[in-house]
């Protein structure tokens, strides 16, 4: 079978995907260890039996909705590639809004202390560390497996301004005081039918699902972050498309100021920004 024939057949099989042809090309390029462009310049090349079988195994897995990022082991985010595996959420392009907003709020040339809670693959922390070499990033996650992925990604990108700590939300921050705390935490309600659709069943539940109708992580982070933000420091939380009103109300209730909501490129509510501006931190109750 030639490259072209294999791609044509796979594209038919991958009906579950929004981009069957592209998926097939990415997987075949991965199997052959070539750039995608090679497939277009060598459509008549005969595939070896091994390559064809390996490709067909990938196609079969993809046909069951397994995310392509797990199949090929990486995903582009911001302006780099991240290694990913099933211990981390596949970084989403929407999350770049959080990165852009953090870059607008913080001066790139100051030695800001920024924490990314639930860093997963490290997507957010590493994008910020790369854009702002003067910033000192702390990337935290409760999952040691995820931290290992993030650490390896930092190493591959030669980033030396990121520290990795295990812990649940602000617990990882110790007594540190931060200029900015950012997070794309789990926010899907356990009863949400989306959790059993498409590629989500392949992603870690820990990264997707939160009790309290999806608000458990938001509540913990927003509450605890008050102890760890300097006066005037910023909290940035990515959230689900119907959660912005409630999340803004929660932040106001907890004493945050300058609470604002932001939409992504698809005009979906996606991010809430809030400022901690009291002169002293509050005592926890
Ligand atoms: N911070 C990571 C990301 O944005 C992981 C988020 C998560 O696991 N909920 O991709």
PDB file of C-alpha atoms in Angstrom, residues 98-276:
ATOM      1  CA  UNK A  98      -4.734  32.801  30.128  1.00  0.00           C
ATOM      2  CA  UNK A  99      -1.094  33.020  29.057  1.00  0.00           C
ATOM      3  CA  UNK A 100      -1.727  36.192  27.006  1.00  0.00           C
ATOM      4  CA  UNK A 101      -3.620  37.812  29.868  1.00  0.00           C
ATOM      5  CA  UNK A 102      -0.893  36.996  32.398  1.00  0.00           C
ATOM      6  CA  UNK A 103       1.656  38.558  30.045  1.00  0.00           C
ATOM      7  CA  UNK A 104      -0.454  41.720  29.800  1.00  0.00           C
ATOM      8  CA  UNK A 105      -0.782  42.015  33.571  1.00  0.00           C
ATOM      9  CA  UNK A 106       2.830  41.416  34.571  1.00  0.00           C
ATOM     10  CA  UNK A 107       5.868  43.439  33.544  1.00  0.00           C
ATOM     11  CA  UNK A 108       8.146  41.108  31.588  1.00  0.00           C
ATOM     12  CA  UNK A 109      11.345  42.679  32.877  1.00  0.00           C
ATOM     13  CA  UNK A 110      10.528  42.450  36.586  1.00  0.00           C
ATOM     14  CA  UNK A 111      11.453  39.438  38.698  1.00  0.00           C
ATOM     15  CA  UNK A 112       7.824  38.468  39.314  1.00  0.00           C
ATOM     16  CA  UNK A 113       6.946  35.377  41.297  1.00  0.00           C
ATOM     17  CA  UNK A 114       4.233  33.451  39.509  1.00  0.00           C
ATOM     18  CA  UNK A 115       2.625  30.140  40.496  1.00  0.00           C
ATOM     19  CA  UNK A 116       0.767  27.779  38.151  1.00  0.00           C
ATOM     20  CA  UNK A 117      -1.460  25.444  40.151  1.00  0.00           C
ATOM     21  CA  UNK A 118      -2.316  22.106  38.554  1.00  0.00           C
ATOM     22  CA  UNK A 119       0.358  22.567  35.925  1.00  0.00           C
ATOM     23  CA  UNK A 120      -0.231  19.210  34.187  1.00  0.00           C
ATOM     24  CA  UNK A 121       2.083  19.123  31.177  1.00  0.00           C
ATOM     25  CA  UNK A 122       3.449  22.514  32.294  1.00  0.00           C
ATOM     26  CA  UNK A 123       1.742  24.316  29.398  1.00  0.00           C
ATOM     27  CA  UNK A 124       0.978  27.574  31.216  1.00  0.00           C
ATOM     28  CA  UNK A 125       4.041  27.761  33.444  1.00  0.00           C
ATOM     29  CA  UNK A 126       6.432  26.964  30.621  1.00  0.00           C
ATOM     30  CA  UNK A 127       4.877  29.469  28.204  1.00  0.00           C
ATOM     31  CA  UNK A 128       5.223  32.195  30.847  1.00  0.00           C
ATOM     32  CA  UNK A 129       8.743  31.123  31.785  1.00  0.00           C
ATOM     33  CA  UNK A 130       9.765  31.171  28.140  1.00  0.00           C
ATOM     34  CA  UNK A 131       8.249  34.575  27.408  1.00  0.00           C
ATOM     35  CA  UNK A 132       9.585  36.164  30.591  1.00  0.00           C
ATOM     36  CA  UNK A 133      13.007  34.843  31.562  1.00  0.00           C
ATOM     37  CA  UNK A 134      13.044  37.359  34.450  1.00  0.00           C
ATOM     38  CA  UNK A 135       9.975  35.753  36.073  1.00  0.00           C
ATOM     39  CA  UNK A 136      10.355  32.958  38.578  1.00  0.00           C
ATOM     40  CA  UNK A 137       7.719  30.305  38.020  1.00  0.00           C
ATOM     41  CA  UNK A 138       6.526  27.712  40.449  1.00  0.00           C
ATOM     42  CA  UNK A 139       4.689  24.856  38.744  1.00  0.00           C
ATOM     43  CA  UNK A 140       2.636  22.769  41.155  1.00  0.00           C
ATOM     44  CA  UNK A 141       0.600  19.619  40.744  1.00  0.00           C
ATOM     45  CA  UNK A 142      -0.751  16.983  43.088  1.00  0.00           C
ATOM     46  CA  UNK A 143       0.234  14.299  40.584  1.00  0.00           C
ATOM     47  CA  UNK A 144       3.884  13.265  40.641  1.00  0.00           C
ATOM     48  CA  UNK A 145       3.482  11.687  37.217  1.00  0.00           C
ATOM     49  CA  UNK A 146       2.255  15.001  35.818  1.00  0.00           C
ATOM     50  CA  UNK A 147       5.108  16.893  37.468  1.00  0.00           C
ATOM     51  CA  UNK A 148       7.565  14.537  35.834  1.00  0.00           C
ATOM     52  CA  UNK A 149       6.066  15.324  32.409  1.00  0.00           C
ATOM     53  CA  UNK A 150       6.232  19.064  33.141  1.00  0.00           C
ATOM     54  CA  UNK A 151       9.802  18.807  34.385  1.00  0.00           C
ATOM     55  CA  UNK A 152      10.904  16.986  31.249  1.00  0.00           C
ATOM     56  CA  UNK A 153       9.171  19.587  29.106  1.00  0.00           C
ATOM     57  CA  UNK A 154      11.018  22.379  30.925  1.00  0.00           C
ATOM     58  CA  UNK A 155      14.282  20.574  30.343  1.00  0.00           C
ATOM     59  CA  UNK A 156      13.560  20.105  26.641  1.00  0.00           C
ATOM     60  CA  UNK A 157      12.870  23.835  26.370  1.00  0.00           C
ATOM     61  CA  UNK A 158      16.001  24.714  28.375  1.00  0.00           C
ATOM     62  CA  UNK A 159      13.982  26.686  30.883  1.00  0.00           C
ATOM     63  CA  UNK A 160      15.785  27.294  34.138  1.00  0.00           C
ATOM     64  CA  UNK A 161      13.343  29.742  35.753  1.00  0.00           C
ATOM     65  CA  UNK A 162      10.744  27.128  36.752  1.00  0.00           C
ATOM     66  CA  UNK A 163      10.606  25.169  39.968  1.00  0.00           C
ATOM     67  CA  UNK A 164       8.365  22.102  40.401  1.00  0.00           C
ATOM     68  CA  UNK A 165       6.551  21.255  43.613  1.00  0.00           C
ATOM     69  CA  UNK A 166       4.039  18.576  44.485  1.00  0.00           C
ATOM     70  CA  UNK A 167       0.959  19.637  46.405  1.00  0.00           C
ATOM     71  CA  UNK A 168      -2.734  20.282  46.266  1.00  0.00           C
ATOM     72  CA  UNK A 169      -3.489  23.829  45.126  1.00  0.00           C
ATOM     73  CA  UNK A 170      -1.886  26.446  47.388  1.00  0.00           C
ATOM     74  CA  UNK A 171      -0.497  23.801  49.738  1.00  0.00           C
ATOM     75  CA  UNK A 172       2.390  23.610  47.273  1.00  0.00           C
ATOM     76  CA  UNK A 173       3.218  27.269  47.845  1.00  0.00           C
ATOM     77  CA  UNK A 174       4.419  26.948  51.443  1.00  0.00           C
ATOM     78  CA  UNK A 175       4.760  30.402  52.919  1.00  0.00           C
ATOM     79  CA  UNK A 176       5.647  32.005  49.579  1.00  0.00           C
ATOM     80  CA  UNK A 177       4.126  35.285  48.454  1.00  0.00           C
ATOM     81  CA  UNK A 178       3.286  35.646  44.773  1.00  0.00           C
ATOM     82  CA  UNK A 179       2.657  38.434  42.276  1.00  0.00           C
ATOM     83  CA  UNK A 180       0.397  36.181  40.278  1.00  0.00           C
ATOM     84  CA  UNK A 181      -1.320  32.837  40.762  1.00  0.00           C
ATOM     85  CA  UNK A 182      -2.726  31.191  37.656  1.00  0.00           C
ATOM     86  CA  UNK A 183      -4.621  27.967  37.148  1.00  0.00           C
ATOM     87  CA  UNK A 184      -6.615  25.961  34.674  1.00  0.00           C
ATOM     88  CA  UNK A 185      -8.077  23.633  37.283  1.00  0.00           C
ATOM     89  CA  UNK A 186     -10.581  20.808  36.850  1.00  0.00           C
ATOM     90  CA  UNK A 187     -14.064  22.296  36.574  1.00  0.00           C
ATOM     91  CA  UNK A 188     -16.398  19.728  35.023  1.00  0.00           C
ATOM     92  CA  UNK A 189     -19.209  18.524  37.275  1.00  0.00           C
ATOM     93  CA  UNK A 190     -19.000  14.744  37.905  1.00  0.00           C
ATOM     94  CA  UNK A 191     -22.506  14.319  36.472  1.00  0.00           C
ATOM     95  CA  UNK A 192     -21.666  16.141  33.215  1.00  0.00           C
ATOM     96  CA  UNK A 193     -22.282  13.772  30.266  1.00  0.00           C
ATOM     97  CA  UNK A 194     -19.353  15.337  28.365  1.00  0.00           C
ATOM     98  CA  UNK A 195     -17.002  13.364  30.618  1.00  0.00           C
ATOM     99  CA  UNK A 196     -17.927  10.157  28.828  1.00  0.00           C
ATOM    100  CA  UNK A 197     -17.869  11.640  25.320  1.00  0.00           C
ATOM    101  CA  UNK A 198     -15.165  11.980  22.683  1.00  0.00           C
ATOM    102  CA  UNK A 199     -11.594  11.977  23.962  1.00  0.00           C
ATOM    103  CA  UNK A 200     -12.345  13.043  27.563  1.00  0.00           C
ATOM    104  CA  UNK A 201     -12.554   9.464  28.961  1.00  0.00           C
ATOM    105  CA  UNK A 202      -8.874   9.084  28.010  1.00  0.00           C
ATOM    106  CA  UNK A 203      -7.765  12.138  29.991  1.00  0.00           C
ATOM    107  CA  UNK A 204      -7.068  12.101  33.747  1.00  0.00           C
ATOM    108  CA  UNK A 205     -10.231  12.587  35.799  1.00  0.00           C
ATOM    109  CA  UNK A 206      -8.140  14.485  38.314  1.00  0.00           C
ATOM    110  CA  UNK A 207      -7.502  17.139  35.677  1.00  0.00           C
ATOM    111  CA  UNK A 208     -11.093  17.398  34.455  1.00  0.00           C
ATOM    112  CA  UNK A 209     -13.582  16.692  37.177  1.00  0.00           C
ATOM    113  CA  UNK A 210     -14.394  18.702  40.300  1.00  0.00           C
ATOM    114  CA  UNK A 211     -16.994  18.144  43.006  1.00  0.00           C
ATOM    115  CA  UNK A 212     -19.477  20.827  43.985  1.00  0.00           C
ATOM    116  CA  UNK A 213     -20.899  21.139  40.449  1.00  0.00           C
ATOM    117  CA  UNK A 214     -17.371  21.724  39.147  1.00  0.00           C
ATOM    118  CA  UNK A 215     -16.550  24.481  41.664  1.00  0.00           C
ATOM    119  CA  UNK A 216     -14.535  22.583  44.293  1.00  0.00           C
ATOM    120  CA  UNK A 217     -11.118  23.493  42.896  1.00  0.00           C
ATOM    121  CA  UNK A 218     -12.121  27.113  42.194  1.00  0.00           C
ATOM    122  CA  UNK A 219     -13.274  27.466  45.804  1.00  0.00           C
ATOM    123  CA  UNK A 220     -10.106  26.011  47.299  1.00  0.00           C
ATOM    124  CA  UNK A 221      -7.797  28.025  45.070  1.00  0.00           C
ATOM    125  CA  UNK A 222      -9.646  31.330  45.444  1.00  0.00           C
ATOM    126  CA  UNK A 223      -9.863  30.931  49.210  1.00  0.00           C
ATOM    127  CA  UNK A 224      -6.263  29.814  49.777  1.00  0.00           C
ATOM    128  CA  UNK A 225      -4.683  32.192  47.245  1.00  0.00           C
ATOM    129  CA  UNK A 226      -5.567  35.114  49.517  1.00  0.00           C
ATOM    130  CA  UNK A 227      -2.800  33.950  51.836  1.00  0.00           C
ATOM    131  CA  UNK A 228      -0.269  33.780  49.037  1.00  0.00           C
ATOM    132  CA  UNK A 229      -0.852  36.833  46.855  1.00  0.00           C
ATOM    133  CA  UNK A 230       0.897  40.079  47.620  1.00  0.00           C
ATOM    134  CA  UNK A 231      -1.440  43.079  47.929  1.00  0.00           C
ATOM    135  CA  UNK A 232      -2.255  43.995  44.342  1.00  0.00           C
ATOM    136  CA  UNK A 233      -1.353  40.499  43.130  1.00  0.00           C
ATOM    137  CA  UNK A 234      -3.444  38.791  40.454  1.00  0.00           C
ATOM    138  CA  UNK A 235      -5.404  35.546  40.361  1.00  0.00           C
ATOM    139  CA  UNK A 236      -6.244  34.139  36.909  1.00  0.00           C
ATOM    140  CA  UNK A 237      -8.628  31.204  36.619  1.00  0.00           C
ATOM    141  CA  UNK A 238      -9.645  29.434  33.439  1.00  0.00           C
ATOM    142  CA  UNK A 239     -13.180  28.038  33.624  1.00  0.00           C
ATOM    143  CA  UNK A 240     -16.006  26.334  31.707  1.00  0.00           C
ATOM    144  CA  UNK A 241     -18.289  28.237  29.362  1.00  0.00           C
ATOM    145  CA  UNK A 242     -21.202  28.579  31.775  1.00  0.00           C
ATOM    146  CA  UNK A 243     -19.289  29.274  34.986  1.00  0.00           C
ATOM    147  CA  UNK A 244     -18.174  32.876  34.659  1.00  0.00           C
ATOM    148  CA  UNK A 245     -21.028  34.618  36.497  1.00  0.00           C
ATOM    149  CA  UNK A 246     -20.814  32.282  39.488  1.00  0.00           C
ATOM    150  CA  UNK A 247     -17.028  32.374  39.577  1.00  0.00           C
ATOM    151  CA  UNK A 248     -16.963  36.181  39.547  1.00  0.00           C
ATOM    152  CA  UNK A 249     -19.498  36.235  42.386  1.00  0.00           C
ATOM    153  CA  UNK A 250     -17.366  33.794  44.388  1.00  0.00           C
ATOM    154  CA  UNK A 251     -14.267  35.967  43.989  1.00  0.00           C
ATOM    155  CA  UNK A 252     -16.098  39.126  45.015  1.00  0.00           C
ATOM    156  CA  UNK A 253     -17.498  37.333  48.035  1.00  0.00           C
ATOM    157  CA  UNK A 254     -13.982  36.334  49.067  1.00  0.00           C
ATOM    158  CA  UNK A 255     -12.864  39.968  48.964  1.00  0.00           C
ATOM    159  CA  UNK A 256     -11.119  40.145  45.601  1.00  0.00           C
ATOM    160  CA  UNK A 257     -11.343  43.373  43.603  1.00  0.00           C
ATOM    161  CA  UNK A 258     -11.117  44.310  39.920  1.00  0.00           C
ATOM    162  CA  UNK A 259     -12.881  41.056  39.057  1.00  0.00           C
ATOM    163  CA  UNK A 260     -13.289  40.761  35.292  1.00  0.00           C
ATOM    164  CA  UNK A 261     -14.385  38.075  32.850  1.00  0.00           C
ATOM    165  CA  UNK A 262     -12.792  37.375  29.471  1.00  0.00           C
ATOM    166  CA  UNK A 263     -13.830  35.395  26.397  1.00  0.00           C
ATOM    167  CA  UNK A 264     -11.723  33.244  24.104  1.00  0.00           C
ATOM    168  CA  UNK A 265     -11.384  33.526  20.315  1.00  0.00           C
ATOM    169  CA  UNK A 266     -14.635  31.614  19.883  1.00  0.00           C
ATOM    170  CA  UNK A 267     -16.318  34.254  22.127  1.00  0.00           C
ATOM    171  CA  UNK A 268     -16.845  31.694  24.875  1.00  0.00           C
ATOM    172  CA  UNK A 269     -16.462  32.913  28.445  1.00  0.00           C
ATOM    173  CA  UNK A 270     -13.174  31.350  29.432  1.00  0.00           C
ATOM    174  CA  UNK A 271     -11.225  33.292  32.042  1.00  0.00           C
ATOM    175  CA  UNK A 272     -11.715  35.315  35.200  1.00  0.00           C
ATOM    176  CA  UNK A 273      -9.100  37.722  36.514  1.00  0.00           C
ATOM    177  CA  UNK A 274      -9.169  39.148  40.035  1.00  0.00           C
ATOM    178  CA  UNK A 275      -6.885  41.280  42.134  1.00  0.00           C
ATOM    179  CA  UNK A 276      -6.042  40.780  45.756  1.00  0.00           C
TER     180      UNK A 276
END
